[in-house]
Tab-separated table of C-alpha atoms in Angstrom:
chain	number	residue	atom	x	y	z
A	131	MET	CA	15.378	17.405	-22.097
A	132	ASN	CA	18.160	14.874	-22.529
A	133	TYR	CA	17.349	11.209	-21.960
A	134	ILE	CA	18.285	7.781	-23.257
A	135	ILE	CA	15.575	5.336	-24.303
A	136	ILE	CA	16.331	1.677	-23.593
A	137	GLU	CA	14.383	-0.655	-25.889
A	138	SER	CA	16.789	-3.604	-26.230
A	139	ASP	CA	19.685	-5.321	-24.501
A	140	ALA	CA	22.023	-3.739	-27.031
A	141	GLN	CA	21.085	-0.295	-25.685
A	142	MET	CA	21.583	-1.188	-22.003
A	143	THR	CA	25.332	-0.511	-21.784
A	144	PRO	CA	25.179	3.154	-20.665
A	145	LEU	CA	22.489	2.327	-18.099
A	146	MET	CA	24.433	-0.557	-16.561
A	147	GLU	CA	27.591	1.580	-16.554
A	148	ALA	CA	25.694	4.272	-14.646
A	149	PHE	CA	24.510	1.701	-12.106
A	150	SER	CA	28.033	0.339	-11.599
A	151	ALA	CA	29.717	3.747	-11.228
A	152	ASN	CA	28.886	4.003	-7.508
A	153	PRO	CA	26.259	6.733	-8.075
A	154	GLU	CA	25.407	9.385	-5.518
A	155	TYR	CA	21.671	8.824	-6.001
A	156	ILE	CA	19.004	7.153	-8.131
A	157	SER	CA	15.491	8.477	-8.577
A	158	PHE	CA	12.824	6.387	-10.224
A	159	ASP	CA	9.185	6.179	-11.236
A	160	THR	CA	7.016	3.733	-13.162
A	161	GLU	CA	4.162	3.914	-15.624
A	162	PHE	CA	1.950	0.856	-15.572
A	163	LEU	CA	-1.428	-0.593	-16.489
A	164	ARG	CA	-3.737	-2.184	-13.921
A	165	GLU	CA	-7.337	-1.427	-14.788
A	166	ARG	CA	-8.144	-4.980	-15.894
A	167	THR	CA	-5.441	-7.113	-14.286
A	168	TYR	CA	-4.618	-8.451	-10.825
A	169	TYR	CA	-0.903	-7.971	-11.376
A	170	PRO	CA	0.296	-4.522	-12.519
A	171	VAL	CA	1.764	-4.483	-16.036
A	172	LEU	CA	4.937	-2.397	-16.069
A	173	CYS	CA	5.076	-0.291	-19.232
A	174	LEU	CA	7.882	2.183	-18.557
A	175	LEU	CA	10.582	2.486	-15.908
A	176	GLN	CA	12.078	5.952	-15.506
A	177	LEU	CA	15.501	6.241	-13.887
A	178	CYS	CA	17.604	9.293	-13.123
A	179	ILE	CA	21.129	8.290	-12.067
A	180	ASP	CA	23.312	11.209	-11.036
A	181	GLY	CA	21.429	13.455	-13.455
A	182	LYS	CA	21.364	11.045	-16.403
A	183	VAL	CA	17.838	10.030	-17.380
A	184	PHE	CA	17.037	6.591	-18.772
A	185	LEU	CA	13.587	5.569	-19.991
A	186	VAL	CA	13.329	1.778	-20.009
A	187	ASP	CA	10.628	0.344	-22.258
A	188	ALA	CA	9.471	-2.567	-20.105
A	189	LEU	CA	7.204	-3.818	-22.905
A	190	ALA	CA	10.185	-4.368	-25.191
A	191	LYS	CA	12.271	-7.534	-25.202
A	192	LEU	CA	15.122	-6.734	-22.843
A	193	SER	CA	16.733	-8.110	-19.686
A	194	MET	CA	14.639	-6.428	-16.998
A	195	GLU	CA	16.125	-8.777	-14.407
A	196	LYS	CA	19.528	-7.057	-14.684
A	197	ILE	CA	17.947	-3.626	-14.236
A	198	ILE	CA	15.773	-4.603	-11.267
A	199	SER	CA	18.721	-6.356	-9.611
A	200	ALA	CA	20.902	-3.259	-10.002
A	201	LEU	CA	18.137	-1.048	-8.609
A	202	VAL	CA	17.353	-3.072	-5.476
A	203	ASN	CA	21.045	-3.685	-4.742
A	204	ALA	CA	22.070	-0.032	-5.082
A	205	GLU	CA	23.933	1.354	-2.054
A	206	CYS	CA	22.952	4.986	-2.682
A	207	PRO	CA	19.614	6.654	-1.847
A	208	VAL	CA	16.855	5.435	-4.192
A	209	ILE	CA	14.263	8.195	-4.338
A	210	CYS	CA	10.657	8.162	-5.531
A	211	HIS	CA	7.393	9.959	-4.844
A	212	ALA	CA	4.198	8.218	-3.670
A	213	GLY	CA	5.907	4.934	-4.338
A	214	SER	CA	3.501	2.331	-2.951
A	215	GLU	CA	2.472	0.988	-6.365
A	216	ASP	CA	5.924	1.543	-7.850
A	217	MET	CA	7.474	-0.476	-5.036
A	218	GLU	CA	4.851	-3.185	-5.385
A	219	ILE	CA	5.997	-3.576	-8.990
A	220	ILE	CA	9.699	-3.535	-8.120
A	221	THR	CA	9.403	-6.007	-5.234
A	222	GLY	CA	7.120	-8.226	-7.317
A	223	LEU	CA	9.656	-8.387	-10.131
A	224	ALA	CA	12.508	-8.956	-7.678
A	225	ARG	CA	10.574	-11.893	-6.211
A	226	LYS	CA	9.783	-13.200	-9.708
A	227	TYR	CA	13.469	-13.165	-10.626
A	228	GLY	CA	14.473	-14.844	-7.353
A	229	LEU	CA	16.631	-11.954	-6.164
A	230	SER	CA	18.025	-12.021	-2.633
A	231	ARG	CA	16.940	-8.410	-2.070
A	232	LEU	CA	13.400	-7.291	-2.805
A	233	TYR	CA	13.701	-3.533	-2.273
A	234	PRO	CA	16.416	-0.848	-2.232
A	235	LYS	CA	18.350	-0.604	1.027
A	236	ASN	CA	18.130	3.207	1.125
A	237	PHE	CA	14.617	3.668	-0.240
A	238	TYR	CA	13.242	7.206	0.196
A	239	ASP	CA	9.691	8.329	-0.581
A	240	LEU	CA	9.257	12.122	-0.846
A	241	GLN	CA	5.529	11.934	-0.142
A	242	THR	CA	6.192	10.095	3.122
A	243	ALA	CA	9.019	12.500	3.962
A	244	SER	CA	6.748	15.493	3.413
A	245	ALA	CA	4.486	14.241	6.193
A	246	PHE	CA	7.454	14.555	8.580
A	247	VAL	CA	8.976	17.734	7.149
A	248	ASN	CA	5.814	19.740	6.480
A	249	ALA	CA	3.147	17.821	8.431
A	250	ASP	CA	1.534	17.404	5.014
A	251	SER	CA	0.410	13.921	4.025
A	252	GLY	CA	-0.661	12.902	0.534
A	253	VAL	CA	0.960	15.889	-1.179
A	254	GLY	CA	1.449	15.469	-4.927
A	255	LEU	CA	4.742	15.765	-6.768
A	256	GLY	CA	3.513	18.766	-8.730
A	257	ALA	CA	2.775	20.644	-5.509
A	258	LEU	CA	6.197	19.837	-4.060
A	259	VAL	CA	8.065	20.882	-7.199
A	260	GLU	CA	6.149	24.138	-7.422
A	261	LYS	CA	6.571	24.911	-3.716
A	262	TYR	CA	10.303	24.218	-3.483
A	263	LEU	CA	11.570	24.788	-7.009
A	264	GLY	CA	9.048	27.230	-8.463
A	265	ILE	CA	8.421	24.948	-11.451
A	266	VAL	CA	4.929	24.032	-12.679
A	267	LEU	CA	4.760	20.495	-14.033
A	268	ASP	CA	2.520	19.555	-16.932
A	269	LYS	CA	0.432	16.631	-15.615
A	270	SER	CA	-1.813	16.308	-18.668
A	271	GLU	CA	-0.404	12.831	-19.431
A	272	THR	CA	-1.322	11.412	-16.017
A	273	ARG	CA	-4.071	9.221	-17.512
A	274	SER	CA	-2.176	8.513	-20.691
A	275	ASP	CA	-2.138	5.130	-22.431
A	276	TRP	CA	1.369	3.884	-21.602
A	277	THR	CA	0.960	0.715	-23.665
A	278	ARG	CA	0.906	2.774	-26.868
A	279	ARG	CA	4.012	2.650	-29.023
A	280	PRO	CA	5.718	4.794	-30.041
A	281	LEU	CA	5.344	7.015	-27.004
A	282	SER	CA	4.541	10.624	-27.852
A	283	ASP	CA	6.881	13.537	-27.147
A	284	GLU	CA	4.418	14.696	-24.492
A	285	GLN	CA	4.527	11.308	-22.774
A	286	LEU	CA	8.307	11.230	-22.845
A	287	SER	CA	8.558	14.749	-21.386
A	288	TYR	CA	6.074	13.819	-18.666
A	289	ALA	CA	8.058	10.674	-17.846
A	290	VAL	CA	11.317	12.608	-17.568
A	291	GLU	CA	9.808	15.284	-15.309
A	292	ASP	CA	8.659	12.607	-12.878
A	293	VAL	CA	12.277	11.835	-11.927
A	294	ILE	CA	14.565	14.810	-12.656
A	295	TYR	CA	13.471	16.987	-9.709
A	296	LEU	CA	13.329	14.373	-6.947
A	297	LYS	CA	16.956	14.690	-5.809
A	298	LYS	CA	16.693	18.477	-5.354
A	299	ILE	CA	13.686	18.089	-3.066
A	300	TYR	CA	15.396	15.202	-1.267
A	301	ASP	CA	18.337	17.507	-0.496
A	302	ILE	CA	16.032	20.268	0.746
A	303	PHE	CA	14.219	17.834	3.052
A	304	ASN	CA	17.479	16.497	4.441
A	305	ASP	CA	18.697	20.021	5.148
A	306	GLU	CA	15.506	20.800	7.066
A	307	LEU	CA	15.612	17.542	9.049
A	308	ARG	CA	19.201	18.106	10.184
A	309	GLN	CA	17.703	20.587	12.638
A	310	ARG	CA	15.215	17.955	13.845
A	311	PRO	CA	17.202	14.754	14.497
A	312	ASP	CA	14.377	13.055	16.397
A	313	VAL	CA	11.960	13.537	13.471
A	314	ALA	CA	14.652	12.423	11.011
A	315	SER	CA	14.979	9.214	13.022
A	316	PHE	CA	11.192	8.717	12.930
A	317	LEU	CA	11.220	9.146	9.149
A	318	ARG	CA	13.978	6.556	8.676
A	319	SER	CA	11.993	4.101	10.771
A	320	GLU	CA	8.805	4.736	8.784
A	321	LEU	CA	10.565	4.324	5.446
A	322	GLU	CA	11.996	0.979	6.554
A	323	SER	CA	8.548	-0.152	7.714
A	324	GLU	CA	7.055	0.910	4.396
A	325	SER	CA	9.679	-1.039	2.486
A	326	LEU	CA	8.880	-4.191	4.440
A	327	ARG	CA	5.149	-3.734	3.870
A	328	TYR	CA	5.721	-3.586	0.128
A	329	THR	CA	7.249	-7.063	0.236
A	330	GLU	CA	4.163	-8.574	1.876
A	331	ILE	CA	2.102	-10.871	-0.316
A	332	ARG	CA	-1.598	-10.096	-0.252
A	333	SER	CA	-3.436	-12.592	1.935
A	334	ALA	CA	-7.142	-13.388	2.162
A	335	ASP	CA	-6.596	-14.047	5.865
A	336	THR	CA	-5.892	-10.374	6.465
A	337	THR	CA	-8.274	-9.022	3.808
A	338	TYR	CA	-11.429	-10.284	5.494
A	339	LEU	CA	-10.362	-8.851	8.836
A	340	LYS	CA	-10.378	-5.331	7.380
A	341	LEU	CA	-13.700	-5.375	5.539
A	342	LYS	CA	-16.257	-2.752	6.501
A	343	GLY	CA	-19.710	-3.977	7.470
A	344	THR	CA	-18.489	-7.181	9.108
A	345	GLY	CA	-18.667	-5.987	12.713
A	346	LYS	CA	-22.183	-7.325	13.332
A	347	LEU	CA	-21.707	-10.662	11.562
A	348	ASN	CA	-21.734	-13.815	13.668
A	349	SER	CA	-19.108	-16.535	13.370
A	350	ARG	CA	-20.994	-18.504	10.714
A	351	LYS	CA	-21.264	-15.470	8.466
A	352	LEU	CA	-17.642	-14.535	9.128
A	353	ARG	CA	-16.626	-18.012	7.997
A	354	ILE	CA	-18.410	-17.341	4.722
A	355	VAL	CA	-16.658	-13.970	4.342
A	356	HIS	CA	-13.296	-15.593	4.999
A	357	ALA	CA	-13.953	-18.437	2.556
A	358	LEU	CA	-15.160	-16.114	-0.214
A	359	CYS	CA	-12.117	-13.880	0.275
A	360	SER	CA	-9.887	-16.928	-0.156
A	361	LEU	CA	-11.780	-18.055	-3.252
A	362	ARG	CA	-11.632	-14.572	-4.755
A	363	GLN	CA	-7.899	-14.388	-4.154
A	364	GLN	CA	-7.275	-17.716	-5.870
A	365	VAL	CA	-9.474	-16.954	-8.882
A	366	CYS	CA	-8.111	-13.450	-9.436
A	367	GLU	CA	-4.483	-14.538	-9.178
A	368	TYR	CA	-5.088	-17.404	-11.608
A	369	ASP	CA	-7.183	-15.426	-14.110
A	370	ASP	CA	-5.173	-12.193	-13.558
A	371	ILE	CA	-8.235	-10.016	-12.974
A	372	PRO	CA	-8.816	-7.324	-10.302
A	373	LEU	CA	-10.474	-8.439	-7.065
A	374	SER	CA	-13.363	-6.044	-7.675
A	375	PHE	CA	-14.061	-7.672	-11.047
A	376	PHE	CA	-14.854	-10.939	-9.274
A	377	ILE	CA	-16.728	-9.758	-6.174
A	378	LYS	CA	-16.553	-6.267	-4.684
A	379	ASN	CA	-15.974	-6.026	-0.926
A	380	THR	CA	-19.423	-4.610	-0.216
A	381	VAL	CA	-21.069	-7.359	-2.275
A	382	LEU	CA	-19.013	-10.050	-0.566
A	383	VAL	CA	-20.200	-8.905	2.867
A	384	LYS	CA	-23.782	-8.682	1.605
A	385	LEU	CA	-23.626	-12.266	0.315
A	386	ALA	CA	-22.427	-13.562	3.665
A	387	ASP	CA	-25.075	-11.632	5.566
A	388	ALA	CA	-28.053	-12.418	3.306
A	389	GLY	CA	-27.085	-15.983	2.424
A	390	VAL	CA	-26.036	-17.547	-0.863
A	391	PHE	CA	-28.533	-20.107	-2.155
A	392	ASN	CA	-28.807	-19.825	-5.935
A	393	LEU	CA	-27.630	-17.948	-9.003
A	394	GLY	CA	-30.384	-15.369	-8.632
A	395	SER	CA	-29.272	-14.481	-5.097
A	396	LEU	CA	-25.751	-13.805	-6.357
A	397	ILE	CA	-26.915	-11.421	-9.049
A	398	LYS	CA	-29.396	-9.757	-6.695
A	399	ALA	CA	-26.574	-9.136	-4.209
A	400	GLY	CA	-24.527	-7.405	-6.907
A	401	VAL	CA	-22.305	-10.088	-8.462
A	402	ASN	CA	-21.640	-9.393	-12.139
A	403	CYS	CA	-23.834	-11.573	-14.375
A	404	GLN	CA	-20.888	-13.026	-16.292
A	405	ILE	CA	-19.034	-13.836	-13.084
A	406	ALA	CA	-22.193	-15.391	-11.610
A	407	LYS	CA	-22.667	-17.607	-14.663
A	408	LYS	CA	-19.022	-18.687	-14.807
A	409	TYR	CA	-18.317	-19.116	-11.099
A	410	GLY	CA	-21.761	-19.172	-9.486
A	411	ASP	CA	-21.769	-22.850	-8.561
A	412	LEU	CA	-18.267	-22.579	-7.114
A	413	ILE	CA	-19.190	-19.474	-5.074
A	414	ILE	CA	-22.311	-21.162	-3.681
A	415	ARG	CA	-20.508	-24.411	-2.815
A	416	THR	CA	-17.731	-22.478	-1.106
A	417	ALA	CA	-20.191	-20.421	0.964
A	418	LEU	CA	-22.301	-23.424	2.002
A	419	LYS	CA	-19.257	-25.458	2.983
A	420	ALA	CA	-17.869	-22.626	5.123
A	421	SER	CA	-21.256	-22.054	6.704
A	422	ALA	CA	-21.452	-25.661	7.870
A	423	ASP	CA	-17.807	-26.044	8.903
A	424	LYS	CA	-17.767	-24.968	12.538
A	425	SER	CA	-14.161	-26.129	12.860
A	426	ARG	CA	-12.987	-23.425	10.448
A	427	PRO	CA	-11.025	-20.838	12.487
A	428	VAL	CA	-12.396	-17.326	12.343
A	429	LEU	CA	-11.543	-14.115	14.139
A	430	LYS	CA	-13.480	-10.994	14.920
A	431	THR	CA	-12.868	-8.285	12.328
A	432	PHE	CA	-11.599	-4.759	12.899
A	433	ASP	CA	-15.061	-3.396	12.157
A	434	SER	CA	-16.322	-5.111	15.313
A	435	VAL	CA	-14.770	-2.417	17.492
A	436	ASN	CA	-17.225	0.058	15.970
A	437	GLN	CA	-20.089	-1.889	17.548
A	438	HIS	CA	-19.120	-0.669	21.027
A	439	PRO	CA	-20.452	2.878	21.553
A	440	GLU	CA	-18.992	2.883	25.061
A	441	LEU	CA	-15.545	3.187	23.465
A	442	ARG	CA	-16.232	6.521	21.784
A	443	ALA	CA	-15.011	8.640	24.684
A	444	VAL	CA	-11.725	6.811	25.188
A	445	LYS	CA	-11.177	6.644	21.426
A	446	LYS	CA	-11.642	10.409	21.183
A	447	GLU	CA	-9.253	11.014	24.077
A	448	LEU	CA	-6.610	8.819	22.447
A	449	GLU	CA	-7.118	10.605	19.139
A	450	ASN	CA	-6.731	14.032	20.735
A	451	TYR	CA	-3.641	12.910	22.671
A	452	ALA	CA	-1.990	11.541	19.532
A	453	LYS	CA	-2.856	14.650	17.509
A	454	LYS	CA	-1.294	16.834	20.205
A	455	LYS	CA	1.919	14.796	20.161
A	456	ALA	CA	2.024	14.909	16.359
A	457	GLY	CA	1.668	18.683	16.517
A	458	GLU	CA	4.521	18.960	18.997
A	459	PHE	CA	6.836	17.135	16.596
A	460	GLY	CA	5.468	18.805	13.453
A	461	ILE	CA	4.357	15.493	11.896
A	462	ALA	CA	1.192	14.929	9.865
A	463	ARG	CA	-1.562	13.720	12.176
A	464	GLU	CA	-2.701	11.097	9.680
A	465	LEU	CA	0.566	9.207	10.174
A	466	VAL	CA	0.074	9.058	13.915
A	467	VAL	CA	-3.642	8.673	14.365
A	468	SER	CA	-6.057	7.643	11.630
A	469	ARG	CA	-9.252	5.605	11.621
A	470	ARG	CA	-7.213	2.528	10.698
A	471	LEU	CA	-4.694	3.082	13.504
A	472	LEU	CA	-7.400	3.760	16.086
A	473	GLU	CA	-9.295	0.617	15.068
A	474	ASP	CA	-6.085	-1.374	15.260
A	475	PHE	CA	-5.392	-0.148	18.801
A	476	MET	CA	-8.936	-0.890	19.996
A	477	TYR	CA	-8.882	-4.275	18.273
A	478	THR	CA	-5.665	-5.455	19.903
A	479	ALA	CA	-6.860	-4.237	23.306
A	480	MET	CA	-10.148	-6.124	22.962
A	481	TYR	CA	-9.190	-9.275	21.092
A	482	ALA	CA	-5.411	-9.653	21.139
A	483	ASP	CA	-4.199	-8.682	24.578
A	484	GLY	CA	-0.424	-8.935	24.704
A	485	VAL	CA	-0.058	-7.952	21.055
A	486	LYS	CA	1.274	-4.463	20.394
A	487	SER	CA	-0.864	-2.314	18.112
A	488	LEU	CA	0.705	-0.318	15.284
A	489	ILE	CA	0.861	2.881	17.310
A	490	GLU	CA	2.608	1.000	20.120
A	491	GLN	CA	5.460	-0.045	17.838
A	492	GLY	CA	8.485	1.660	16.315
A	493	TRP	CA	8.734	5.427	16.117
A	494	ARG	CA	5.081	5.946	17.076
A	495	ALA	CA	5.687	4.198	20.399
A	496	GLU	CA	8.755	6.369	20.988
A	497	MET	CA	6.783	9.505	20.254
A	498	LEU	CA	3.559	8.646	22.099
A	499	GLY	CA	5.000	6.817	25.091
A	500	SER	CA	3.033	4.215	27.017
A	501	LEU	CA	-0.625	3.794	26.085
A	502	ASP	CA	-1.313	1.205	28.776
A	503	ASN	CA	-3.813	3.486	30.470
A	504	PHE	CA	-5.919	3.702	27.311
A	505	ARG	CA	-5.591	-0.055	26.754
A	506	SER	CA	-6.748	-0.933	30.271
A	507	ARG	CA	-9.714	1.425	29.982
A	508	VAL	CA	-10.808	-0.237	26.739
A	509	GLN	CA	-10.568	-3.675	28.313
A	510	LYS	CA	-12.458	-2.595	31.406
A	511	LEU	CA	-15.246	-0.965	29.383
A	512	CYS	CA	-15.782	-3.928	27.051
A	513	ASN	CA	-14.676	-6.909	29.118
A	514	VAL	CA	-14.115	-8.808	25.855
A	515	SER	CA	-11.765	-11.751	25.317
A	516	PRO	CA	-10.397	-13.107	22.011
A	517	SER	CA	-12.728	-16.105	22.188
A	518	ALA	CA	-15.894	-14.150	22.892
A	519	ASP	CA	-19.005	-14.401	20.726
A	520	SER	CA	-18.374	-17.664	18.951
A	521	SER	CA	-22.086	-18.247	18.467
A	522	ASP	CA	-23.430	-19.162	15.037
A	523	ALA	CA	-26.793	-17.653	15.896
């Protein structure tokens, strides 16, 4: 395998020349570390530009800003596979460097595309390469330590294989979708939506709304959940530790439900002893303040829709309808109707009338058509308004 390793600015010339030569395509992948940090630590950036492979050592002292700028400003297709975390890294670095663009204009994710081409969601790169190219990839370095230097020959081979086959599969997918222009249009819309989602900054205001186990909590307890989510976000960003290292989601909900009164109650609920000792007083003060502050705005969470058994029938009908439409277009059902999408539809119908749910927007709306009948049935069955159940009882 031929590749060029970039470990210093002095070695960047061929890479920057490849970027500036108006390439036909760029494929990329990243290797990173995130087990003990809030922010992912980029270790290696793999780039294949018109067949030339460059392995950029992101841990070395080099001008990553130039490389990220060239990548996000590329006019050609920029191809990856299962790129949610890769794009989080790229957009995060682009934001850090103050770039005007945060993601590639013609971003293309093969895993997403496979859900439209083959109705197969979540398919791995190894499976795609074997299916379409008859090549079996060696994935033994998947859990490798990418902070180790020098990188082994096995690691380097693995890194190269993650980018050299993407364009061939991209071409095959495009050939297949030329016969299905409507589905090709849906895919373009989904890829653009994905790109925009990757630029979103994580917010505690949306995190608490999606927590499981919050559906039965009253407003006082929801205020505690919201406040602890905000505190967790601030601490983890500042200390650069994973959210789960501070307080896991299940523990956070348990604390709000059971009440936070002393250090022992934190540990009993499942907070790590070291975290409880270091931040216990702050956690307790935050929870007590939120509990008493009735002026603090709080919304019902998505889990609340699961507390209405009368919705099961209409939810099942909507699910079956969406699955049928997905089958007609040959698209993976999970992209059209999932637990998250169903909850989102029910939630907007019950608590945010006038707001379009995710499946009533973009290509899903075009494919499914009007869902007003389902929406009106939900509202009639539940007779719930956005301001309902504000009791602290």
